CSV table of N, CA and C in Angstrom, one decimal:
chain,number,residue,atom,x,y,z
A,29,UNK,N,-4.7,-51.5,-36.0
A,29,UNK,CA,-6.1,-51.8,-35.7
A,29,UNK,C,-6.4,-53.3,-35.9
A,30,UNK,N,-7.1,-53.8,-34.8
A,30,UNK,CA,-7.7,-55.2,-35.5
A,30,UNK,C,-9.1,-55.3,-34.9
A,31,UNK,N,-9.4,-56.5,-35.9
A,31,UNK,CA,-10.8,-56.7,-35.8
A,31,UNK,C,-11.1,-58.1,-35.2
A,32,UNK,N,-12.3,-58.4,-34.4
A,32,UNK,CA,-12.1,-59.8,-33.8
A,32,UNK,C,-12.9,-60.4,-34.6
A,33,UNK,N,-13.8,-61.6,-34.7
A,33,UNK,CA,-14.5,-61.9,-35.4
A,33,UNK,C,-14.2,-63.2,-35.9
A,34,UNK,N,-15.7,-63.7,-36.7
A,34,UNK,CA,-15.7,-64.7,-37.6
A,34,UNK,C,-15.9,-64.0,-39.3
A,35,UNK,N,-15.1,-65.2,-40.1
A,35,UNK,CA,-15.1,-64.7,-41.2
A,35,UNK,C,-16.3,-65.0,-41.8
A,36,UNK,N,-17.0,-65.8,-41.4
A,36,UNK,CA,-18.7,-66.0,-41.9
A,36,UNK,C,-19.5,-65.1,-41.1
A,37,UNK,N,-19.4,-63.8,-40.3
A,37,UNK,CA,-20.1,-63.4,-39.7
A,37,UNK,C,-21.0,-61.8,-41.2
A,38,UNK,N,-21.8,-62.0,-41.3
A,38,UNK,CA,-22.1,-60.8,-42.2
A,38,UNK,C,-21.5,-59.5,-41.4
A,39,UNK,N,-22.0,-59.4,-40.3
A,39,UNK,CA,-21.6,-58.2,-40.0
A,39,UNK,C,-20.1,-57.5,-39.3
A,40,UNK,N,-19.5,-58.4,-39.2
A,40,UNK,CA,-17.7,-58.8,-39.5
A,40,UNK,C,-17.4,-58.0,-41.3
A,41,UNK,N,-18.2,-58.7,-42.0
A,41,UNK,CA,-18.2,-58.7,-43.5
A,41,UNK,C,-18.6,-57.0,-43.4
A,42,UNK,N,-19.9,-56.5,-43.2
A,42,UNK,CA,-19.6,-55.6,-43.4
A,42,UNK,C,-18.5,-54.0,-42.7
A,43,UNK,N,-18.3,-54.5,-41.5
A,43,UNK,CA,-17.2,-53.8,-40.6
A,43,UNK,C,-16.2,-53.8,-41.8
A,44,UNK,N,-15.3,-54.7,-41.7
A,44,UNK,CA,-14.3,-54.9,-42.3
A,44,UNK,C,-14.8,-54.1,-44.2
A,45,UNK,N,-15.3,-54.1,-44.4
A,45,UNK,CA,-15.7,-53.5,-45.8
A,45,UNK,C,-15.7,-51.7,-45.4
A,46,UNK,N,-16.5,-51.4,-44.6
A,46,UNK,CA,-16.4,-49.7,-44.7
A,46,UNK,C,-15.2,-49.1,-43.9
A,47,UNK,N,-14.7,-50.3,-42.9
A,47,UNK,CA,-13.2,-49.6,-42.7
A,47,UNK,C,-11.9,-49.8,-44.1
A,48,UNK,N,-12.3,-50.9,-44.5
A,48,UNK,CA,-11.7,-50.9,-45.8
A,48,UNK,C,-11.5,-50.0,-47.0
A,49,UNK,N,-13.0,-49.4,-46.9
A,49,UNK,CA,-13.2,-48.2,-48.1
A,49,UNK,C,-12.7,-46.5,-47.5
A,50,UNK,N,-12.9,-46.7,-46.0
A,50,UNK,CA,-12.8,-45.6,-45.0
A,50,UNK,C,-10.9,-45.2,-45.0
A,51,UNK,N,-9.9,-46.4,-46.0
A,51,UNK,CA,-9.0,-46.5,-45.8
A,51,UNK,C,-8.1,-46.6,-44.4
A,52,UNK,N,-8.3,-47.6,-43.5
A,52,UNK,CA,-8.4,-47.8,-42.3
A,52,UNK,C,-7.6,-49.6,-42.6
A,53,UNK,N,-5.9,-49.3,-42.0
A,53,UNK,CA,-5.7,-50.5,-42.4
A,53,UNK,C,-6.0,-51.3,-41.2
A,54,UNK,N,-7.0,-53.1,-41.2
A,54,UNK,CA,-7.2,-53.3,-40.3
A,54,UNK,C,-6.5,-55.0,-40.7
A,55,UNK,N,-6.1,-55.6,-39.6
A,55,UNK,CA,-5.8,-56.9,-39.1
A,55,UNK,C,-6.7,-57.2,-39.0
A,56,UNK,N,-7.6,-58.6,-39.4
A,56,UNK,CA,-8.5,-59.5,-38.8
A,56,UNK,C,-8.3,-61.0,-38.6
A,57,UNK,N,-8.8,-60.8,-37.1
A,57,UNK,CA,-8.5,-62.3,-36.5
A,57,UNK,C,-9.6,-63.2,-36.4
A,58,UNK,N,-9.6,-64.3,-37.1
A,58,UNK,CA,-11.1,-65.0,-37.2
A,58,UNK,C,-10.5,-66.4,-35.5
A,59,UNK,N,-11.8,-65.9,-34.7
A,59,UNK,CA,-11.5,-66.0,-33.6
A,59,UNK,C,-12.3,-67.8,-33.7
A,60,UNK,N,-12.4,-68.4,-34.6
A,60,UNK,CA,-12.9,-69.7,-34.5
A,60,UNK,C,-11.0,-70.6,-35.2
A,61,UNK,N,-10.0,-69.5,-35.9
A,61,UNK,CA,-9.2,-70.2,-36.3
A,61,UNK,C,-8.0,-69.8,-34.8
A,62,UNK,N,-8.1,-68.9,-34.9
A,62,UNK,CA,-7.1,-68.5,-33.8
A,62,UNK,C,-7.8,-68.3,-32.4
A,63,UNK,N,-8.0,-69.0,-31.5
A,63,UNK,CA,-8.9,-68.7,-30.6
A,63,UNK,C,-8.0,-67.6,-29.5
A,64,UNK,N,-9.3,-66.8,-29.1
A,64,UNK,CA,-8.8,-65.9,-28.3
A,64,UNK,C,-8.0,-66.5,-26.7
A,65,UNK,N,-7.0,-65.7,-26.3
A,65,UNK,CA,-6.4,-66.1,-25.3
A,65,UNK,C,-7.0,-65.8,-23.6
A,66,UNK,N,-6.9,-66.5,-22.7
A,66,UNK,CA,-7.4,-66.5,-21.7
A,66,UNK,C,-7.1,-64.8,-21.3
A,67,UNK,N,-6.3,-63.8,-21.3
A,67,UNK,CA,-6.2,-62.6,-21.2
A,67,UNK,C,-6.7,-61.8,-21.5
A,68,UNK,N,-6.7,-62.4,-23.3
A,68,UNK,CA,-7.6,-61.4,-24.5
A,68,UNK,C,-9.1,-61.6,-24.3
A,69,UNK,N,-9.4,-62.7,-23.6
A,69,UNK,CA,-11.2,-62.8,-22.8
A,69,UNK,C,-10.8,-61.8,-21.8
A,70,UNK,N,-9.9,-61.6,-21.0
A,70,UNK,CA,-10.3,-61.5,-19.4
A,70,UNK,C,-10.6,-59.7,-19.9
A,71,UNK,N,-9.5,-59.0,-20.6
A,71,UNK,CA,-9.5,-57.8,-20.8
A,71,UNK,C,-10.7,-57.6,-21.9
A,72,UNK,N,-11.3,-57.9,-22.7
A,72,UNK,CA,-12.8,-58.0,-23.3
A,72,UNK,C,-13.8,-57.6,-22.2
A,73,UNK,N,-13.5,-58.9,-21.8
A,73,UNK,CA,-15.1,-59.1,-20.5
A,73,UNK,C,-14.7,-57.4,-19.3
A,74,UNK,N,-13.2,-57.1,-19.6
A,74,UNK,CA,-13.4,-56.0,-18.2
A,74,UNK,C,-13.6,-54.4,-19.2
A,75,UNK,N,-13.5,-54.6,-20.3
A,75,UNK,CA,-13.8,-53.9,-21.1
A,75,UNK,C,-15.8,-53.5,-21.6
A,76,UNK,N,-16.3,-55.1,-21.9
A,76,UNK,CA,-17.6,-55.0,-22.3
A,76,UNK,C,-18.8,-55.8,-21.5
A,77,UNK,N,-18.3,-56.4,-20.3
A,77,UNK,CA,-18.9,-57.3,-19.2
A,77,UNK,C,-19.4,-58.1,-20.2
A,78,UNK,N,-20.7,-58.6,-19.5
A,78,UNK,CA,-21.1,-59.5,-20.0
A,78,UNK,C,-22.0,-59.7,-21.6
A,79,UNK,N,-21.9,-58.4,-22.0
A,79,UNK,CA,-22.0,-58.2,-23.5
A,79,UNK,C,-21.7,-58.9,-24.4
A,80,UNK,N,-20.3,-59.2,-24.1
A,80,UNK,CA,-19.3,-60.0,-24.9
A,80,UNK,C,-20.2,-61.0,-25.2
A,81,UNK,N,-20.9,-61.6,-24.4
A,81,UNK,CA,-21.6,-63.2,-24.7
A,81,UNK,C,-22.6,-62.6,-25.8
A,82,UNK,N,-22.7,-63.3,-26.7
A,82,UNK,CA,-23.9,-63.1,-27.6
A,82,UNK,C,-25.0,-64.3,-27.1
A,83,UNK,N,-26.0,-63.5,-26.7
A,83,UNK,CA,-26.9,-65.4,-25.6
A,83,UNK,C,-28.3,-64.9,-27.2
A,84,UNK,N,-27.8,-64.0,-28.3
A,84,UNK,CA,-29.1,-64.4,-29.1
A,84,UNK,C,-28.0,-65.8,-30.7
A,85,UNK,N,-26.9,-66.0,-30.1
A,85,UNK,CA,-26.5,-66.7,-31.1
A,85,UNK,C,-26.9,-67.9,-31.2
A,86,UNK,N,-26.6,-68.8,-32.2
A,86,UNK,CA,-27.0,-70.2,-32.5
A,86,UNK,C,-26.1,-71.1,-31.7
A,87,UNK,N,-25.0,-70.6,-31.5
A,87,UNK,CA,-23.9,-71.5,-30.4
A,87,UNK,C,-24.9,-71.1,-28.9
A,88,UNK,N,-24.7,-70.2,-28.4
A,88,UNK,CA,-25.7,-70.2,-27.4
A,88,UNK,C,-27.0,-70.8,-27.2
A,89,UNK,N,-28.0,-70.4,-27.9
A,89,UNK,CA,-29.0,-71.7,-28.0
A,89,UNK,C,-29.0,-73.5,-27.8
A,90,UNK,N,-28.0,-73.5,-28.7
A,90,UNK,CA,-27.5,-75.1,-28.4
A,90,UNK,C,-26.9,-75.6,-27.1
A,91,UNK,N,-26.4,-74.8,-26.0
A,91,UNK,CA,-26.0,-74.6,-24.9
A,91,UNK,C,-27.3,-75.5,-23.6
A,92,UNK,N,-27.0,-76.2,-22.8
A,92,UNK,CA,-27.7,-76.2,-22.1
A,92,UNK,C,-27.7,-75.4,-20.9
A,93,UNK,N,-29.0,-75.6,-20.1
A,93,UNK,CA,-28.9,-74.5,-18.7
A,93,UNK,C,-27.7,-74.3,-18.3
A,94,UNK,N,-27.1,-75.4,-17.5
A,94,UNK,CA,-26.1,-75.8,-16.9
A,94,UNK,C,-25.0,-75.3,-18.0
A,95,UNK,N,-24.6,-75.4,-18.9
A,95,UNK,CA,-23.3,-74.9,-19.5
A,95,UNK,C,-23.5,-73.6,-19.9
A,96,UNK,N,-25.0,-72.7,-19.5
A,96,UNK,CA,-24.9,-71.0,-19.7
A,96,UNK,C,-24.7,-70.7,-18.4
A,97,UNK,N,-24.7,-71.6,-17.4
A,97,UNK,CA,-24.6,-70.8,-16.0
A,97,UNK,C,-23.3,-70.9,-15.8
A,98,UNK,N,-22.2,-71.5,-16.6
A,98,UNK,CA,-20.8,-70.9,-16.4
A,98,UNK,C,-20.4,-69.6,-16.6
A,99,UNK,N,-19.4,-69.5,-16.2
A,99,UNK,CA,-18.7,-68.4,-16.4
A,99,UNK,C,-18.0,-67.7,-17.6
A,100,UNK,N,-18.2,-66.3,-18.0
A,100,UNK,CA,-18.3,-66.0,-19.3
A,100,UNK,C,-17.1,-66.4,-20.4
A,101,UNK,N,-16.2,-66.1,-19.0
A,101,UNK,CA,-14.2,-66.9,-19.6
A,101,UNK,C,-14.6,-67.5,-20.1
A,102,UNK,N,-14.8,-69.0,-19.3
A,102,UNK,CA,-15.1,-70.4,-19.5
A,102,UNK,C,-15.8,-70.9,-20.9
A,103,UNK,N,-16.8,-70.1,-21.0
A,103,UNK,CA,-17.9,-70.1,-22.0
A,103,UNK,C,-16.9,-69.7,-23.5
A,104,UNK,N,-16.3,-68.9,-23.5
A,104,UNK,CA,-15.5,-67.7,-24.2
A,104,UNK,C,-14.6,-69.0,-24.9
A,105,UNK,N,-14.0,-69.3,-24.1
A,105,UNK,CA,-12.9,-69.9,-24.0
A,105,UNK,C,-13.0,-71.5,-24.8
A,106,UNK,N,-14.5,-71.9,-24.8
A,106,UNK,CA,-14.6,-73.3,-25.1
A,106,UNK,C,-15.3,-72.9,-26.2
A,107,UNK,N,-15.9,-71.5,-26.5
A,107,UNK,CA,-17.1,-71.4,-27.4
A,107,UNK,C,-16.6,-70.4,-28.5
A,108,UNK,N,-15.5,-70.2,-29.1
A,108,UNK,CA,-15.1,-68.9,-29.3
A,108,UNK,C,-16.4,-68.0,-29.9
A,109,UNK,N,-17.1,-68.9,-30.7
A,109,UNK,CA,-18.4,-68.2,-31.5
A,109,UNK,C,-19.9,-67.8,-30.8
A,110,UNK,N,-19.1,-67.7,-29.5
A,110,UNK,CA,-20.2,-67.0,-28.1
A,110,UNK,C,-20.1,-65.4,-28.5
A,111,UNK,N,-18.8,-65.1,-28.8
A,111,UNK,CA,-18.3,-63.7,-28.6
A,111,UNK,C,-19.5,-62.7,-29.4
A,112,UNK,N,-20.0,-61.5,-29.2
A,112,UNK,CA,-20.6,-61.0,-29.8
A,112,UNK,C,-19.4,-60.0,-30.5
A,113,UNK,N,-19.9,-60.1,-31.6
A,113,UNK,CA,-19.0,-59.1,-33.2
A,113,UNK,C,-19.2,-58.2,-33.7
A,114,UNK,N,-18.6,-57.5,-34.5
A,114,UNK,CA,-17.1,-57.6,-34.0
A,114,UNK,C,-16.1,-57.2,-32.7
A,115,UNK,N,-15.1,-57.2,-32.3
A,115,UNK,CA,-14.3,-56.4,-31.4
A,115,UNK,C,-13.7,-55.6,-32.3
A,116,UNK,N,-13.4,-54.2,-32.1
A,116,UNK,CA,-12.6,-53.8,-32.7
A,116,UNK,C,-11.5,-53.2,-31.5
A,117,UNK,N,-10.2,-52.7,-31.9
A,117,UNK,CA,-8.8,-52.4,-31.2
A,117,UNK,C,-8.1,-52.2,-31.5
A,118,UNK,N,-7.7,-50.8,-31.1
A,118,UNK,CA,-6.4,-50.0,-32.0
A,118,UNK,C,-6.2,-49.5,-30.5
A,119,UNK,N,-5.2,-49.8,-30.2
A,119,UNK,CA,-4.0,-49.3,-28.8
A,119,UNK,C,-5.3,-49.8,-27.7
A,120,UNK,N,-5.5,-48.6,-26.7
A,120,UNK,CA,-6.4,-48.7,-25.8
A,120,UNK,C,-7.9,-48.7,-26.3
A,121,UNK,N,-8.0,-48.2,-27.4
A,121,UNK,CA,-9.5,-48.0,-27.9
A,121,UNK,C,-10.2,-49.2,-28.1
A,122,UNK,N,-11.8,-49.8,-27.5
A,122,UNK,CA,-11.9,-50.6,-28.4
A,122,UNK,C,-13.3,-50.3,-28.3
A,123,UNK,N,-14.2,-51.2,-29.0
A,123,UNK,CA,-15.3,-51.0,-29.3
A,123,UNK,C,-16.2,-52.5,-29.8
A,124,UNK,N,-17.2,-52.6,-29.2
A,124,UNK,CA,-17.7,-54.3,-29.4
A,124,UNK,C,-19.2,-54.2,-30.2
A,125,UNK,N,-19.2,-54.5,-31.3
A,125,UNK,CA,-20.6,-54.3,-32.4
A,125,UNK,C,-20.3,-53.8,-33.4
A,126,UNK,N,-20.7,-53.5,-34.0
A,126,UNK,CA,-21.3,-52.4,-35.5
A,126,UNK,C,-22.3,-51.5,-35.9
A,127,UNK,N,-22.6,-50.9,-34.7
A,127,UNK,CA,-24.0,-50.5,-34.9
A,127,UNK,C,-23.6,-48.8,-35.1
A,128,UNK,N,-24.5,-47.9,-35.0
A,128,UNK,CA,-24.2,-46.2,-35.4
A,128,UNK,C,-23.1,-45.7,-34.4
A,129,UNK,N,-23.1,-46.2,-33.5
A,129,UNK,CA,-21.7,-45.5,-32.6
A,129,UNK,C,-20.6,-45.7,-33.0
A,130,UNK,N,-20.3,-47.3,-33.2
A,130,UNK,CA,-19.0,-47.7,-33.5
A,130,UNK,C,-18.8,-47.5,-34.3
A,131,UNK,N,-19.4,-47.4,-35.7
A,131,UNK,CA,-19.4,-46.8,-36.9
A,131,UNK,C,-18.8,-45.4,-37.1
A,132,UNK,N,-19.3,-44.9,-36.0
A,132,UNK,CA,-18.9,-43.3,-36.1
A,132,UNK,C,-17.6,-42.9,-35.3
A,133,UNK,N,-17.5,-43.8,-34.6
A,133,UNK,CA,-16.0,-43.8,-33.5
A,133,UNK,C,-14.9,-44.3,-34.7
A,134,UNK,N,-14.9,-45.3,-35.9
A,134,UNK,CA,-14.1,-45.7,-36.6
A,134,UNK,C,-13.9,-45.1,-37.6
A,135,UNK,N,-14.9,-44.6,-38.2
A,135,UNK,CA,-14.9,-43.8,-39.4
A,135,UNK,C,-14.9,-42.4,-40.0
């Protein structure tokens, strides 16, 4: 299993904590150190569309018109901390947030 994410993200922090206690061994990739690969966007985005974008983050805000009217790759790609968190992925499964579903799909 791994988790995508930033390691300053709280809610990364708490993902990673109840799959932890859930005994769930998980890999986590802090996607501002290792940035995701043009693939690992393409299969995301065909997975979560345009969800992936977090447009309520502080990297997005600072964004002008013109550099949110690119394309999500693009954006992904130059922005790692666009991604909305966490991703989670074990084989084909994945799942993008932390909220009561994915919670309940992992645990």
């Amino acid at each position: 299993m791994e988790l995508y994410g930033i390691k300053s993200c709280d809610t990364v922090k708490k993902a990673l904590k109840a799959l932890d206690a859930a005994g769930r061994e998980v890999a986590f990739r802090d996607v501002r150190v290792t940035p995701l690969s043009a693939a690992e966007i393409d299969t995301f985005l065909a997975a979560f569309g345009e969800k992936l974008v977090n447009r309520s983050s502080t990297t997005w805000r600072g964004l002008s018109e013109a550099e949110r009217a690119r394309p999500a790759a693009e954006l992904l790609a130059e922005h790692p901390t666009l991604m909305k968190r966490p991703v989670i992925r074990d084989g084909a499964k994945m799942t993008l947030g932390w909220g009561t579903a994915e919670q309940a799909a992992w645990l």
